[in-house]
Amino acid sequence: MISPLGWLAVALRLVAMIGWLGACILFYYLWRIAGARNPWPRFFLGGIAWIAGVDVTVTGTPTRRGAILLANHVSWIDIPAIASASGAAFVAHDGLAAVPVLRWLCRMNDTVFVARHDRASVAEQVAQVREAIRETGALAIFPEGTTSDGTDLLPFKSSLLSALDPLPPGIVVQPLWLDYGTEAADIAWVGEEHGLDNFLRILARWRPIALTLHFVAPLTGDALANRKTMAAGARAAILGRMQTR
């Protein structure tokens, strides 16, 4: 249940987000007309994280060019937080493409939509992933395939890494742990909670959301042999970092 003060926070943040969206759209199209590399989708997402009250701390070194980030997934705020720290675009399930506004926003950020059950589209998706990496420098994937409660890792699904098998030359695969600390369970979007309810509940918070992005060392050697070894290697690396917190 959101309190009256919580609804005030929601209202203020929604107004700020809409204003920020309008400004970013203007600059986005100006940059497109100029034909320059367009940073505004990532600026927009970084601003959304800030407006939502996310206090991001980074450990490790994010790979800026030619990177695939394999991250755990806790809430919708994972996306703006990762974008603010790394400039990454994202791989998303094709269900989001059915929502016109979300599809429009995702396309501006070079999102790659994956049809998980359409094996005939794999070759096209491979081409889209590789093009997105060339355009943005980094692409983030959530191999769990859904959100978790933030206290542990679900199995990493190697099917989501089909576009990386074999790994394109010059591409770095870097595990990323999103650490919400003791408030992970309160932030997480799990169970029967509707996405809109999670969105509003987080915006209703007055205190900051402390999030640490742990960029773990990129995978090397046999861990890069195929999509299954990449999924297993990334999960093991993140678990190792979780155990040493």
C-alpha positions as a Python dict, from the first residue, in 0.01 Angstrom:
ca = {
    (1, 'M'): (0, 0, 0),
    (2, 'I'): (145, 335, -109),
    (3, 'S'): (106, 617, 144),
    (4, 'P'): (-3, 973, 51),
    (5, 'L'): (361, 1085, 80),
    (6, 'G'): (454, 796, -144),
    (7, 'W'): (207, 908, -409),
    (8, 'L'): (359, 1255, -390),
    (9, 'A'): (699, 1104, -467),
    (10, 'V'): (546, 908, -756),
    (11, 'A'): (388, 1222, -902),
    (12, 'L'): (705, 1430, -875),
    (13, 'R'): (917, 1160, -1033),
    (14, 'L'): (674, 1094, -1317),
    (15, 'V'): (666, 1464, -1404),
    (16, 'A'): (1047, 1473, -1398),
    (17, 'M'): (1070, 1160, -1615),
    (18, 'I'): (828, 1296, -1874),
    (19, 'G'): (1016, 1626, -1890),
    (20, 'W'): (1350, 1445, -1925),
    (21, 'L'): (1203, 1222, -2198),
    (22, 'G'): (1088, 1526, -2395),
    (23, 'A'): (1431, 1690, -2376),
    (24, 'C'): (1612, 1370, -2474),
    (25, 'I'): (1384, 1304, -2771),
    (26, 'L'): (1457, 1651, -2906),
    (27, 'F'): (1833, 1601, -2883),
    (28, 'Y'): (1805, 1242, -3010),
    (29, 'Y'): (1654, 1357, -3340),
    (30, 'L'): (1894, 1648, -3372),
    (31, 'W'): (2183, 1401, -3341),
    (32, 'R'): (2018, 1174, -3599),
    (33, 'I'): (1987, 1461, -3846),
    (34, 'A'): (2356, 1539, -3792),
    (35, 'G'): (2443, 1174, -3855),
    (36, 'A'): (2654, 1155, -3539),
    (37, 'R'): (2679, 864, -3296),
    (38, 'N'): (2375, 910, -3076),
    (39, 'P'): (2437, 905, -2697),
    (40, 'W'): (2094, 1032, -2595),
    (41, 'P'): (1914, 699, -2536),
    (42, 'R'): (2178, 608, -2277),
    (43, 'F'): (2169, 960, -2130),
    (44, 'F'): (1793, 922, -2100),
    (45, 'L'): (1820, 589, -1917),
    (46, 'G'): (2088, 723, -1686),
    (47, 'G'): (1862, 1016, -1601),
    (48, 'I'): (1572, 782, -1530),
    (49, 'A'): (1789, 591, -1282),
    (50, 'W'): (1880, 916, -1109),
    (51, 'I'): (1520, 1041, -1098),
    (52, 'A'): (1407, 707, -954),
    (53, 'G'): (1650, 757, -668),
    (54, 'V'): (1908, 497, -764),
    (55, 'D'): (2251, 563, -614),
    (56, 'V'): (2487, 365, -838),
    (57, 'T'): (2834, 258, -726),
    (58, 'V'): (3065, 79, -970),
    (59, 'T'): (3336, -173, -885),
    (60, 'G'): (3563, -327, -1144),
    (61, 'T'): (3614, -193, -1494),
    (62, 'P'): (3334, -204, -1752),
    (63, 'T'): (3447, -294, -2102),
    (64, 'R'): (3343, -1, -2321),
    (65, 'R'): (3382, -144, -2671),
    (66, 'G'): (3285, -483, -2808),
    (67, 'A'): (3137, -610, -2481),
    (68, 'I'): (2863, -855, -2399),
    (69, 'L'): (2752, -808, -2038),
    (70, 'L'): (2589, -1111, -1874),
    (71, 'A'): (2400, -987, -1568),
    (72, 'N'): (2155, -1103, -1305),
    (73, 'H'): (1811, -943, -1318),
    (74, 'V'): (1617, -806, -1020),
    (75, 'S'): (1393, -518, -1129),
    (76, 'W'): (1318, -276, -1412),
    (77, 'I'): (1569, -31, -1264),
    (78, 'D'): (1849, -273, -1360),
    (79, 'I'): (1821, -143, -1716),
    (80, 'P'): (1867, 232, -1658),
    (81, 'A'): (2137, 162, -1398),
    (82, 'I'): (2342, -55, -1636),
    (83, 'A'): (2297, 195, -1919),
    (84, 'S'): (2414, 482, -1699),
    (85, 'A'): (2734, 296, -1604),
    (86, 'S'): (2824, 124, -1929),
    (87, 'G'): (2628, 281, -2214),
    (88, 'A'): (2498, -65, -2305),
    (89, 'A'): (2202, -150, -2522),
    (90, 'F'): (1994, -457, -2430),
    (91, 'V'): (1855, -787, -2548),
    (92, 'A'): (1483, -818, -2466),
    (93, 'H'): (1212, -1074, -2528),
    (94, 'D'): (990, -996, -2825),
    (95, 'G'): (681, -952, -2603),
    (96, 'L'): (795, -596, -2532),
    (97, 'A'): (777, -520, -2902),
    (98, 'A'): (399, -565, -2884),
    (99, 'V'): (366, -249, -2670),
    (100, 'P'): (398, 48, -2912),
    (101, 'V'): (549, 301, -2670),
    (102, 'L'): (796, 49, -2526),
    (103, 'R'): (889, -70, -2876),
    (104, 'W'): (958, 289, -2983),
    (105, 'L'): (1176, 362, -2680),
    (106, 'C'): (1358, 28, -2708),
    (107, 'R'): (1432, 79, -3078),
    (108, 'M'): (1593, 415, -3006),
    (109, 'N'): (1828, 236, -2765),
    (110, 'D'): (1921, -29, -3028),
    (111, 'T'): (1739, -302, -2834),
    (112, 'V'): (1755, -648, -2992),
    (113, 'F'): (1424, -835, -2962),
    (114, 'V'): (1466, -1211, -2924),
    (115, 'A'): (1190, -1454, -3024),
    (116, 'R'): (1283, -1731, -2784),
    (117, 'H'): (1061, -1998, -2941),
    (118, 'D'): (1121, -1914, -3306),
    (119, 'R'): (1423, -2115, -3407),
    (120, 'A'): (1388, -1997, -3769),
    (121, 'S'): (1481, -1643, -3665),
    (122, 'V'): (1812, -1731, -3496),
    (123, 'A'): (2028, -1623, -3792),
    (124, 'E'): (1851, -1286, -3808),
    (125, 'Q'): (1893, -1239, -3433),
    (126, 'V'): (2265, -1316, -3459),
    (127, 'A'): (2299, -1041, -3719),
    (128, 'Q'): (2102, -798, -3500),
    (129, 'V'): (2317, -868, -3194),
    (130, 'R'): (2640, -815, -3385),
    (131, 'E'): (2510, -492, -3541),
    (132, 'A'): (2399, -363, -3199),
    (133, 'I'): (2746, -425, -3057),
    (134, 'R'): (2902, -234, -3346),
    (135, 'E'): (2661, 58, -3294),
    (136, 'T'): (2667, 88, -2914),
    (137, 'G'): (2989, -81, -2803),
    (138, 'A'): (2818, -293, -2536),
    (139, 'L'): (2512, -515, -2517),
    (140, 'A'): (2360, -648, -2195),
    (141, 'I'): (2181, -982, -2163),
    (142, 'F'): (1995, -1122, -1860),
    (143, 'P'): (2062, -1497, -1894),
    (144, 'E'): (1831, -1589, -1606),
    (145, 'G'): (1547, -1510, -1847),
    (146, 'T'): (1340, -1350, -1570),
    (147, 'T'): (1382, -1151, -1250),
    (148, 'S'): (1496, -1307, -921),
    (149, 'D'): (1479, -1192, -560),
    (150, 'G'): (1835, -1060, -579),
    (151, 'T'): (1970, -1287, -305),
    (152, 'D'): (2076, -1574, -530),
    (153, 'L'): (2114, -1658, -898),
    (154, 'L'): (1872, -1858, -1109),
    (155, 'P'): (2024, -2091, -1371),
    (156, 'F'): (2167, -1906, -1670),
    (157, 'K'): (1992, -2011, -1992),
    (158, 'S'): (2245, -2070, -2265),
    (159, 'S'): (1973, -2045, -2532),
    (160, 'L'): (1976, -1668, -2484),
    (161, 'L'): (2340, -1670, -2597),
    (162, 'S'): (2279, -1840, -2931),
    (163, 'A'): (2390, -1527, -3117),
    (164, 'L'): (2732, -1557, -2951),
    (165, 'D'): (2803, -1915, -3057),
    (166, 'P'): (3058, -1902, -3205),
    (167, 'L'): (3183, -1587, -3037),
    (168, 'P'): (3246, -1312, -3293),
    (169, 'P'): (3610, -1195, -3315),
    (170, 'G'): (3699, -906, -3087),
    (171, 'I'): (3401, -954, -2853),
    (172, 'V'): (3456, -958, -2474),
    (173, 'V'): (3213, -1145, -2248),
    (174, 'Q'): (3196, -981, -1906),
    (175, 'P'): (2986, -1099, -1607),
    (176, 'L'): (2803, -828, -1414),
    (177, 'W'): (2649, -861, -1069),
    (178, 'L'): (2376, -615, -966),
    (179, 'D'): (2397, -596, -588),
    (180, 'Y'): (2110, -428, -401),
    (181, 'G'): (2249, -530, -62),
    (182, 'T'): (2004, -592, 220),
    (183, 'E'): (1718, -426, 29),
    (184, 'A'): (1727, -667, -265),
    (185, 'A'): (1409, -851, -165),
    (186, 'D'): (1222, -521, -129),
    (187, 'I'): (1333, -398, -471),
    (188, 'A'): (1282, -726, -657),
    (189, 'W'): (1000, -775, -907),
    (190, 'V'): (903, -1136, -840),
    (191, 'G'): (601, -1354, -773),
    (192, 'E'): (258, -1230, -875),
    (193, 'E'): (342, -859, -857),
    (194, 'H'): (239, -671, -1169),
    (195, 'G'): (511, -475, -1346),
    (196, 'L'): (324, -148, -1301),
    (197, 'D'): (291, -215, -928),
    (198, 'N'): (667, -269, -897),
    (199, 'F'): (731, 48, -1098),
    (200, 'L'): (506, 260, -874),
    (201, 'R'): (629, 100, -552),
    (202, 'I'): (988, 189, -632),
    (203, 'L'): (901, 545, -736),
    (204, 'A'): (713, 588, -406),
    (205, 'R'): (1033, 545, -203),
    (206, 'W'): (1186, 860, -57),
    (207, 'R'): (1514, 706, 51),
    (208, 'P'): (1777, 628, -216),
    (209, 'I'): (1820, 282, -364),
    (210, 'A'): (2181, 176, -313),
    (211, 'L'): (2295, -37, -607),
    (212, 'T'): (2649, -161, -664),
    (213, 'L'): (2740, -279, -1012),
    (214, 'H'): (3022, -532, -985),
    (215, 'F'): (3193, -564, -1323),
    (216, 'V'): (3371, -898, -1290),
    (217, 'A'): (3680, -983, -1496),
    (218, 'P'): (3589, -1092, -1853),
    (219, 'L'): (3572, -1462, -1932),
    (220, 'T'): (3879, -1620, -2085),
    (221, 'G'): (4000, -1952, -2226),
    (222, 'D'): (3770, -2254, -2219),
    (223, 'A'): (3484, -2049, -2073),
    (224, 'L'): (3443, -1894, -2419),
    (225, 'A'): (3423, -2225, -2605),
    (226, 'N'): (3047, -2211, -2667),
    (227, 'R'): (2724, -2066, -2533),
    (228, 'K'): (2691, -2329, -2258),
    (229, 'T'): (3040, -2267, -2122),
    (230, 'M'): (2982, -1891, -2138),
    (231, 'A'): (2657, -1919, -1943),
    (232, 'A'): (2814, -2149, -1683),
    (233, 'G'): (3133, -1942, -1658),
    (234, 'A'): (2947, -1612, -1611),
    (235, 'R'): (2719, -1758, -1344),
    (236, 'A'): (3014, -1910, -1157),
    (237, 'A'): (3203, -1578, -1169),
    (238, 'I'): (2906, -1384, -1030),
    (239, 'L'): (2848, -1643, -757),
    (240, 'G'): (3214, -1616, -664),
    (241, 'R'): (3184, -1238, -628),
    (242, 'M'): (2864, -1274, -423),
    (243, 'Q'): (3038, -1505, -180),
    (244, 'T'): (3322, -1259, -119),
    (245, 'R'): (3105, -954, -48),
}
